[in-house]
Amino acid sequence: MLLKRLQLGLIHAAVAITLVPINSTLNRILIEDLAVYATVVVLLFSPPYLFSFVQVAIGSFSDRYPIFGFRRSAYIAIGLVLCASGLMIAAQVAELIPVNFWAGIGLGVVTFGAWGMGFNLATVSYFSLASEISGEEGRSKTTAIMFFIMIVAIIGTAATLSRLLVDYTPEKLQSAFLSVAIVALGIGFLGLLGLESRDSAVVQSEKRYAIKEVITEILSNRQVKHFFIYLLLMLAAILGQDVLLEPYAARAFGMPVNETTRITSIWGTCFLLSLVVTGFLEGRISKIRIARLASRLAILSFVLVALSAVAGGAPVFYIGVVLLGIATGPATVSNLSIMLDMTVPGKVGLFIGAWGSASAFARLLGTVVTAVVRDVARLSPENAVYGYVAGFLILAFFLGVSLVILKKVDIEKFHHKAEDVGMPVQSVVERAALAGGHD
């Protein structure tokens, strides 16, 4: 079983590392070096989140239509190929935009569209496979191993890109992206070898819910509505910094490409360490309390990052990055745990789908809002850095509001409701974990 968990971790890492060059390196180059509006870049990078709704259809389709007898592996392989192909072409977008802006944007739409579809195709398939292979008792251990391997891979990828892009040139960028894509394909297909048994039987998939049903359920339940809004604002802040952090470092402190790329590895290392520590604290400290502490620490990190352009310089900026990484670990663990608790018996798939939708929309919300603020400030070049500062302060504000809303979330009321309908809370959590692999 350990071998299968490691293989699942390799697949999870393979998909994740294709995002690193796009979300960090290419993001910075397009915004700062090529002066593309951040809002345009955000929209170019949005397909993975815009396409997230298709995961429901993919999960159901793969249940009914195995390929060569494999219900998951074939779809994972297709997704991996799309992710790697998108990454291979991505560097050419940066080369084409200075020559022909609209042709470059067009290529970007195709490139990131392919990557986004591949991401969703692979993700729903390997999480489904992880749930099926692990069983109820082994699911949490499998998830922990998968995320551990993913974070290590992200750190390694960012550090390697930093070394490969010393004295940046477009040719080095193309070579670096090609190398990451090849490595991703290699470790991804290594993870797939012998992982799934061939089975051509058609599986009856769980009930799927229309968007209207999800919205109605959220609005009709006060606790769910509060948690949905909290999750939306909290994730918008935690995830929304992606489009700002590295371009900000380039603008405020004149960091070259290899140095800004290294920021991801610093953040990832702190995230990984805090994730391990939080794992030991789980059960000893209330998950709501952990979530509050994580959000407060993230607020402090955003404030420090924002103020570093005005006072303190790069050292204060790096302190903010470290604190952000430390905050992300407990935020991830605590909010995932709360999310699994915030489900209603008999409608687990519906609620997990709602939380997944909140996550995708939150990333879009955070990145679009901060990108627009940054672009407005850019209209006055001498004040461009203050656009970034305003963006980070907006994210801190999102977190502050989310903390107020979190006070209204009462998990115990959900526990009592589950008991009233005759379903133990633990059963709800276990089913939620399973549903999470499909939605």
GROMACS .gro file of C-alpha atoms in nm, residues 27-324:
model
  298
   27ASN     CA    1   0.366   3.542  -1.453
   28ARG     CA    2   0.649   3.773  -1.345
   29ILE     CA    3   0.800   3.794  -1.697
   30LEU     CA    4   0.469   3.885  -1.862
   31ILE     CA    5   0.371   4.146  -1.603
   32GLU     CA    6   0.701   4.318  -1.527
   33ASP     CA    7   0.943   4.241  -1.809
   34LEU     CA    8   0.691   4.257  -2.097
   35ALA     CA    9   0.454   4.510  -1.933
   36VAL     CA   10   0.140   4.304  -2.001
   37TYR     CA   11  -0.148   4.420  -1.784
   38ALA     CA   12  -0.184   4.195  -1.478
   39THR     CA   13  -0.558   4.164  -1.544
   40VAL     CA   14  -0.486   4.018  -1.889
   41VAL     CA   15  -0.237   3.773  -1.739
   42VAL     CA   16  -0.487   3.665  -1.473
   43LEU     CA   17  -0.750   3.600  -1.738
   44LEU     CA   18  -0.497   3.403  -1.944
   45PHE     CA   19  -0.415   3.187  -1.642
   46SER     CA   20  -0.778   3.137  -1.541
   47PRO     CA   21  -0.881   2.825  -1.743
   48PRO     CA   22  -0.797   2.575  -1.464
   49TYR     CA   23  -1.049   2.750  -1.240
   50LEU     CA   24  -1.302   2.836  -1.509
   51PHE     CA   25  -1.301   2.471  -1.617
   52SER     CA   26  -1.330   2.335  -1.260
   53PHE     CA   27  -1.702   2.272  -1.309
   54VAL     CA   28  -1.622   2.001  -1.567
   55GLN     CA   29  -1.470   1.783  -1.294
   56VAL     CA   30  -1.821   1.667  -1.202
   57ALA     CA   31  -1.887   1.554  -1.559
   58ILE     CA   32  -1.540   1.398  -1.593
   59GLY     CA   33  -1.583   1.190  -1.277
   60SER     CA   34  -1.920   1.062  -1.390
   61PHE     CA   35  -1.803   0.998  -1.748
   62SER     CA   36  -1.494   0.802  -1.643
   63ASP     CA   37  -1.710   0.584  -1.415
   64ARG     CA   38  -1.922   0.482  -1.711
   65TYR     CA   39  -1.665   0.472  -1.991
   66PRO     CA   40  -1.330   0.307  -1.909
   67ILE     CA   41  -1.054   0.331  -2.170
   68PHE     CA   42  -0.889  -0.004  -2.243
   69GLY     CA   43  -1.039  -0.126  -1.916
   70PHE     CA   44  -0.895   0.157  -1.704
   71ARG     CA   45  -1.145   0.396  -1.546
   72ARG     CA   46  -0.887   0.639  -1.404
   73SER     CA   47  -0.535   0.581  -1.542
   74ALA     CA   48  -0.617   0.663  -1.903
   75TYR     CA   49  -0.783   0.992  -1.807
   76ILE     CA   50  -0.490   1.080  -1.580
   77ALA     CA   51  -0.248   1.011  -1.866
   78ILE     CA   52  -0.444   1.234  -2.105
   79GLY     CA   53  -0.453   1.509  -1.845
   80LEU     CA   54  -0.077   1.483  -1.785
   81VAL     CA   55  -0.003   1.508  -2.156
   82LEU     CA   56  -0.224   1.818  -2.187
   83CYS     CA   57  -0.054   1.981  -1.885
   84ALA     CA   58   0.295   1.908  -2.017
   85SER     CA   59   0.205   2.020  -2.369
   86GLY     CA   60   0.067   2.347  -2.238
   87LEU     CA   61   0.385   2.406  -2.040
   88MET     CA   62   0.611   2.330  -2.338
   89ILE     CA   63   0.434   2.595  -2.546
   90ALA     CA   64   0.394   2.848  -2.262
   91ALA     CA   65   0.743   2.997  -2.296
   92GLN     CA   66   0.671   3.077  -2.662
   93VAL     CA   67   0.389   3.306  -2.548
   94ALA     CA   68   0.649   3.528  -2.381
   95GLU     CA   69   0.855   3.529  -2.701
   96LEU     CA   70   0.562   3.605  -2.932
   97ILE     CA   71   0.393   3.886  -2.735
   98PRO     CA   72   0.671   4.147  -2.795
   99VAL     CA   73   0.659   4.068  -3.168
  100ASN     CA   74   0.283   4.033  -3.218
  101PHE     CA   75   0.078   4.105  -2.908
  102TRP     CA   76  -0.256   3.963  -3.024
  103ALA     CA   77  -0.098   3.652  -3.173
  104GLY     CA   78   0.078   3.597  -2.842
  105ILE     CA   79  -0.248   3.640  -2.649
  106GLY     CA   80  -0.420   3.398  -2.887
  107LEU     CA   81  -0.146   3.140  -2.835
  108GLY     CA   82  -0.177   3.198  -2.460
  109VAL     CA   83  -0.551   3.124  -2.468
  110VAL     CA   84  -0.487   2.794  -2.648
  111THR     CA   85  -0.190   2.705  -2.427
  112PHE     CA   86  -0.347   2.775  -2.090
  113GLY     CA   87  -0.678   2.634  -2.208
  114ALA     CA   88  -0.504   2.302  -2.280
  115TRP     CA   89  -0.324   2.316  -1.948
  116GLY     CA   90  -0.645   2.400  -1.760
  117MET     CA   91  -0.841   2.115  -1.915
  118GLY     CA   92  -0.554   1.875  -1.847
  119PHE     CA   93  -0.534   1.990  -1.486
  120ASN     CA   94  -0.902   1.922  -1.422
  121LEU     CA   95  -0.902   1.595  -1.615
  122ALA     CA   96  -0.603   1.458  -1.422
  123THR     CA   97  -0.700   1.597  -1.081
  124VAL     CA   98  -1.049   1.450  -1.051
  125SER     CA   99  -0.922   1.118  -1.187
  126TYR     CA  100  -0.627   1.069  -0.952
  127PHE     CA  101  -0.819   1.182  -0.645
  128SER     CA  102  -1.094   0.936  -0.739
  129LEU     CA  103  -0.833   0.664  -0.777
  130ALA     CA  104  -0.674   0.759  -0.444
  131SER     CA  105  -1.010   0.727  -0.268
  132GLU     CA  106  -1.083   0.390  -0.429
  133ILE     CA  107  -0.739   0.243  -0.358
  134SER     CA  108  -0.707   0.369   0.000
  135GLY     CA  109  -1.044   0.277   0.143
  136GLU     CA  110  -1.207   0.473   0.424
  137GLU     CA  111  -0.943   0.406   0.690
  138GLY     CA  112  -0.641   0.481   0.474
  139ARG     CA  113  -0.770   0.790   0.299
  140SER     CA  114  -0.618   1.049   0.533
  141LYS     CA  115  -0.275   0.884   0.525
  142THR     CA  116  -0.282   0.870   0.145
  143THR     CA  117  -0.377   1.237   0.122
  144ALA     CA  118  -0.100   1.337   0.363
  145ILE     CA  119   0.164   1.152   0.160
  146MET     CA  120   0.035   1.297  -0.167
  147PHE     CA  121   0.050   1.654  -0.041
  148PHE     CA  122   0.389   1.604   0.122
  149ILE     CA  123   0.540   1.479  -0.204
  150MET     CA  124   0.370   1.760  -0.396
  151ILE     CA  125   0.512   2.037  -0.175
  152VAL     CA  126   0.862   1.886  -0.188
  153ALA     CA  127   0.836   1.869  -0.567
  154ILE     CA  128   0.721   2.231  -0.589
  155ILE     CA  129   1.012   2.346  -0.373
  156GLY     CA  130   1.258   2.148  -0.584
  157THR     CA  131   1.110   2.277  -0.910
  158ALA     CA  132   1.125   2.640  -0.799
  159ALA     CA  133   1.483   2.602  -0.678
  160THR     CA  134   1.588   2.433  -1.004
  161LEU     CA  135   1.419   2.699  -1.217
  162SER     CA  136   1.600   2.964  -1.017
  163ARG     CA  137   1.935   2.808  -1.107
  164LEU     CA  138   1.841   2.748  -1.471
  165LEU     CA  139   1.733   3.109  -1.523
  166VAL     CA  140   2.043   3.288  -1.398
  167ASP     CA  141   2.118   3.550  -1.667
  168TYR     CA  142   1.768   3.507  -1.811
  169THR     CA  143   1.717   3.478  -2.186
  170PRO     CA  144   1.410   3.358  -2.384
  171GLU     CA  145   1.610   3.054  -2.494
  172LYS     CA  146   1.688   2.961  -2.132
  173LEU     CA  147   1.320   3.004  -2.046
  174GLN     CA  148   1.215   2.767  -2.325
  175SER     CA  149   1.476   2.510  -2.220
  176ALA     CA  150   1.377   2.533  -1.852
  177PHE     CA  151   1.004   2.490  -1.927
  178LEU     CA  152   1.076   2.197  -2.157
  179SER     CA  153   1.286   2.031  -1.884
  180VAL     CA  154   1.009   2.065  -1.624
  181ALA     CA  155   0.749   1.929  -1.870
  182ILE     CA  156   0.964   1.623  -1.947
  183VAL     CA  157   1.027   1.556  -1.577
  184ALA     CA  158   0.654   1.592  -1.506
  185LEU     CA  159   0.567   1.339  -1.775
  186GLY     CA  160   0.837   1.102  -1.651
  187ILE     CA  161   0.738   1.096  -1.285
  188GLY     CA  162   0.367   1.103  -1.373
  189PHE     CA  163   0.383   0.795  -1.594
  190LEU     CA  164   0.613   0.625  -1.342
  191GLY     CA  165   0.339   0.676  -1.085
  192LEU     CA  166   0.081   0.523  -1.318
  193LEU     CA  167   0.273   0.197  -1.377
  194GLY     CA  168   0.070  -0.088  -1.232
  195LEU     CA  169  -0.128   0.148  -1.009
  196GLU     CA  170  -0.478   0.060  -1.128
  197SER     CA  171  -0.614  -0.285  -1.207
  198ARG     CA  172  -0.787  -0.326  -1.539
  199ASP     CA  173  -1.163  -0.339  -1.495
  200SER     CA  174  -1.404  -0.272  -1.778
  201ALA     CA  175  -1.714  -0.285  -1.557
  202VAL     CA  176  -1.938   0.019  -1.560
  203VAL     CA  177  -1.974   0.183  -1.219
  204GLN     CA  178  -2.286   0.359  -1.101
  205SER     CA  179  -2.166   0.707  -1.011
  206GLU     CA  180  -2.309   0.901  -0.718
  207LYS     CA  181  -2.584   1.156  -0.766
  208ARG     CA  182  -2.474   1.482  -0.924
  209TYR     CA  183  -2.629   1.814  -0.837
  210ALA     CA  184  -2.719   2.107  -1.058
  211ILE     CA  185  -2.570   2.447  -0.978
  212LYS     CA  186  -2.919   2.571  -0.889
  213GLU     CA  187  -2.952   2.300  -0.621
  214VAL     CA  188  -2.616   2.393  -0.472
  215ILE     CA  189  -2.702   2.765  -0.456
  216THR     CA  190  -3.045   2.694  -0.304
  217GLU     CA  191  -2.892   2.473  -0.033
  218ILE     CA  192  -2.629   2.733   0.054
  219LEU     CA  193  -2.879   3.017   0.079
  220SER     CA  194  -3.129   2.815   0.281
  221ASN     CA  195  -2.884   2.715   0.555
  222ARG     CA  196  -2.742   2.997   0.765
  223GLN     CA  197  -2.436   2.803   0.884
  224VAL     CA  198  -2.351   2.689   0.531
  225LYS     CA  199  -2.393   3.043   0.398
  226HIS     CA  200  -2.156   3.183   0.661
  227PHE     CA  201  -1.895   2.917   0.598
  228PHE     CA  202  -1.920   2.958   0.219
  229ILE     CA  203  -1.859   3.334   0.244
  230TYR     CA  204  -1.577   3.279   0.496
  231LEU     CA  205  -1.412   3.020   0.271
  232LEU     CA  206  -1.449   3.243  -0.033
  233LEU     CA  207  -1.282   3.544   0.131
  234MET     CA  208  -1.013   3.345   0.311
  235LEU     CA  209  -0.908   3.153  -0.001
  236ALA     CA  210  -0.929   3.464  -0.217
  237ALA     CA  211  -0.666   3.620   0.010
  238ILE     CA  212  -0.440   3.315   0.053
  239LEU     CA  213  -0.451   3.223  -0.318
  240GLY     CA  214  -0.485   3.573  -0.462
  241GLN     CA  215  -0.126   3.670  -0.382
  242ASP     CA  216   0.001   3.443  -0.663
  243VAL     CA  217  -0.027   3.710  -0.930
  244LEU     CA  218   0.136   3.979  -0.714
  245LEU     CA  219   0.422   3.840  -0.509
  246GLU     CA  220   0.696   3.787  -0.767
  247PRO     CA  221   0.615   4.085  -0.994
  248TYR     CA  222   0.608   4.300  -0.679
  249ALA     CA  223   0.954   4.179  -0.578
  250ALA     CA  224   1.081   4.265  -0.926
  251ARG     CA  225   0.922   4.611  -0.922
  252ALA     CA  226   0.997   4.712  -0.563
  253PHE     CA  227   1.345   4.562  -0.521
  254GLY     CA  228   1.472   4.506  -0.874
  255MET     CA  229   1.511   4.131  -0.829
  256PRO     CA  230   1.607   3.936  -1.144
  257VAL     CA  231   1.402   3.637  -1.267
  258ASN     CA  232   1.608   3.373  -1.085
  259GLU     CA  233   1.567   3.553  -0.751
  260THR     CA  234   1.191   3.602  -0.780
  261THR     CA  235   1.150   3.238  -0.882
  262ARG     CA  236   1.329   3.139  -0.560
  263ILE     CA  237   1.048   3.302  -0.359
  264THR     CA  238   0.825   3.002  -0.433
  265SER     CA  239   1.076   2.760  -0.281
  266ILE     CA  240   1.108   2.976   0.033
  267TRP     CA  241   0.729   2.991   0.070
  268GLY     CA  242   0.698   2.618  -0.001
  269THR     CA  243   0.959   2.518   0.258
  270CYS     CA  244   0.784   2.720   0.530
  271PHE     CA  245   0.448   2.581   0.421
  272LEU     CA  246   0.578   2.225   0.442
  273LEU     CA  247   0.727   2.270   0.789
  274SER     CA  248   0.412   2.435   0.925
  275LEU     CA  249   0.200   2.162   0.768
  276VAL     CA  250   0.392   1.896   0.965
  277VAL     CA  251   0.368   2.094   1.290
  278THR     CA  252  -0.004   2.151   1.244
  279GLY     CA  253  -0.054   1.780   1.192
  280PHE     CA  254   0.079   1.719   1.544
  281LEU     CA  255  -0.148   1.989   1.686
  282GLU     CA  256  -0.463   1.850   1.527
  283GLY     CA  257  -0.694   1.722   1.798
  284ARG     CA  258  -0.508   1.912   2.069
  285ILE     CA  259  -0.623   2.257   1.960
  286SER     CA  260  -0.964   2.350   1.819
  287LYS     CA  261  -0.966   2.359   1.439
  288ILE     CA  262  -1.154   2.690   1.450
  289ARG     CA  263  -0.882   2.833   1.674
  290ILE     CA  264  -0.610   2.711   1.438
  291ALA     CA  265  -0.793   2.870   1.144
  292ARG     CA  266  -0.812   3.202   1.330
  293LEU     CA  267  -0.444   3.196   1.422
  294ALA     CA  268  -0.350   3.113   1.062
  295SER     CA  269  -0.557   3.401   0.924
  296ARG     CA  270  -0.412   3.649   1.174
  297LEU     CA  271  -0.060   3.541   1.084
  298ALA     CA  272  -0.143   3.576   0.714
  299ILE     CA  273  -0.275   3.928   0.776
  300LEU     CA  274   0.054   4.018   0.943
  301SER     CA  275   0.248   3.869   0.651
  302PHE     CA  276   0.053   4.072   0.394
  303VAL     CA  277   0.102   4.392   0.592
  304LEU     CA  278   0.478   4.330   0.617
  305VAL     CA  279   0.505   4.253   0.246
  306ALA     CA  280   0.310   4.571   0.165
  307LEU     CA  281   0.515   4.790   0.399
  308SER     CA  282   0.848   4.649   0.278
  309ALA     CA  283   0.837   4.874  -0.029
  310VAL     CA  284   0.811   5.177   0.197
  311ALA     CA  285   1.023   5.074   0.497
  312GLY     CA  286   1.256   4.784   0.566
  313GLY     CA  287   1.322   4.678   0.208
  314ALA     CA  288   1.388   4.322   0.092
  315PRO     CA  289   1.459   4.180   0.444
  316VAL     CA  290   1.109   4.277   0.561
  317PHE     CA  291   0.966   4.140   0.237
  318TYR     CA  292   1.129   3.801   0.298
  319ILE     CA  293   1.002   3.796   0.657
  320GLY     CA  294   0.653   3.847   0.515
  321VAL     CA  295   0.703   3.561   0.265
  322VAL     CA  296   0.821   3.329   0.544
  323LEU     CA  297   0.522   3.417   0.763
  324LEU     CA  298   0.287   3.364   0.468
   0.00000   0.00000   0.00000
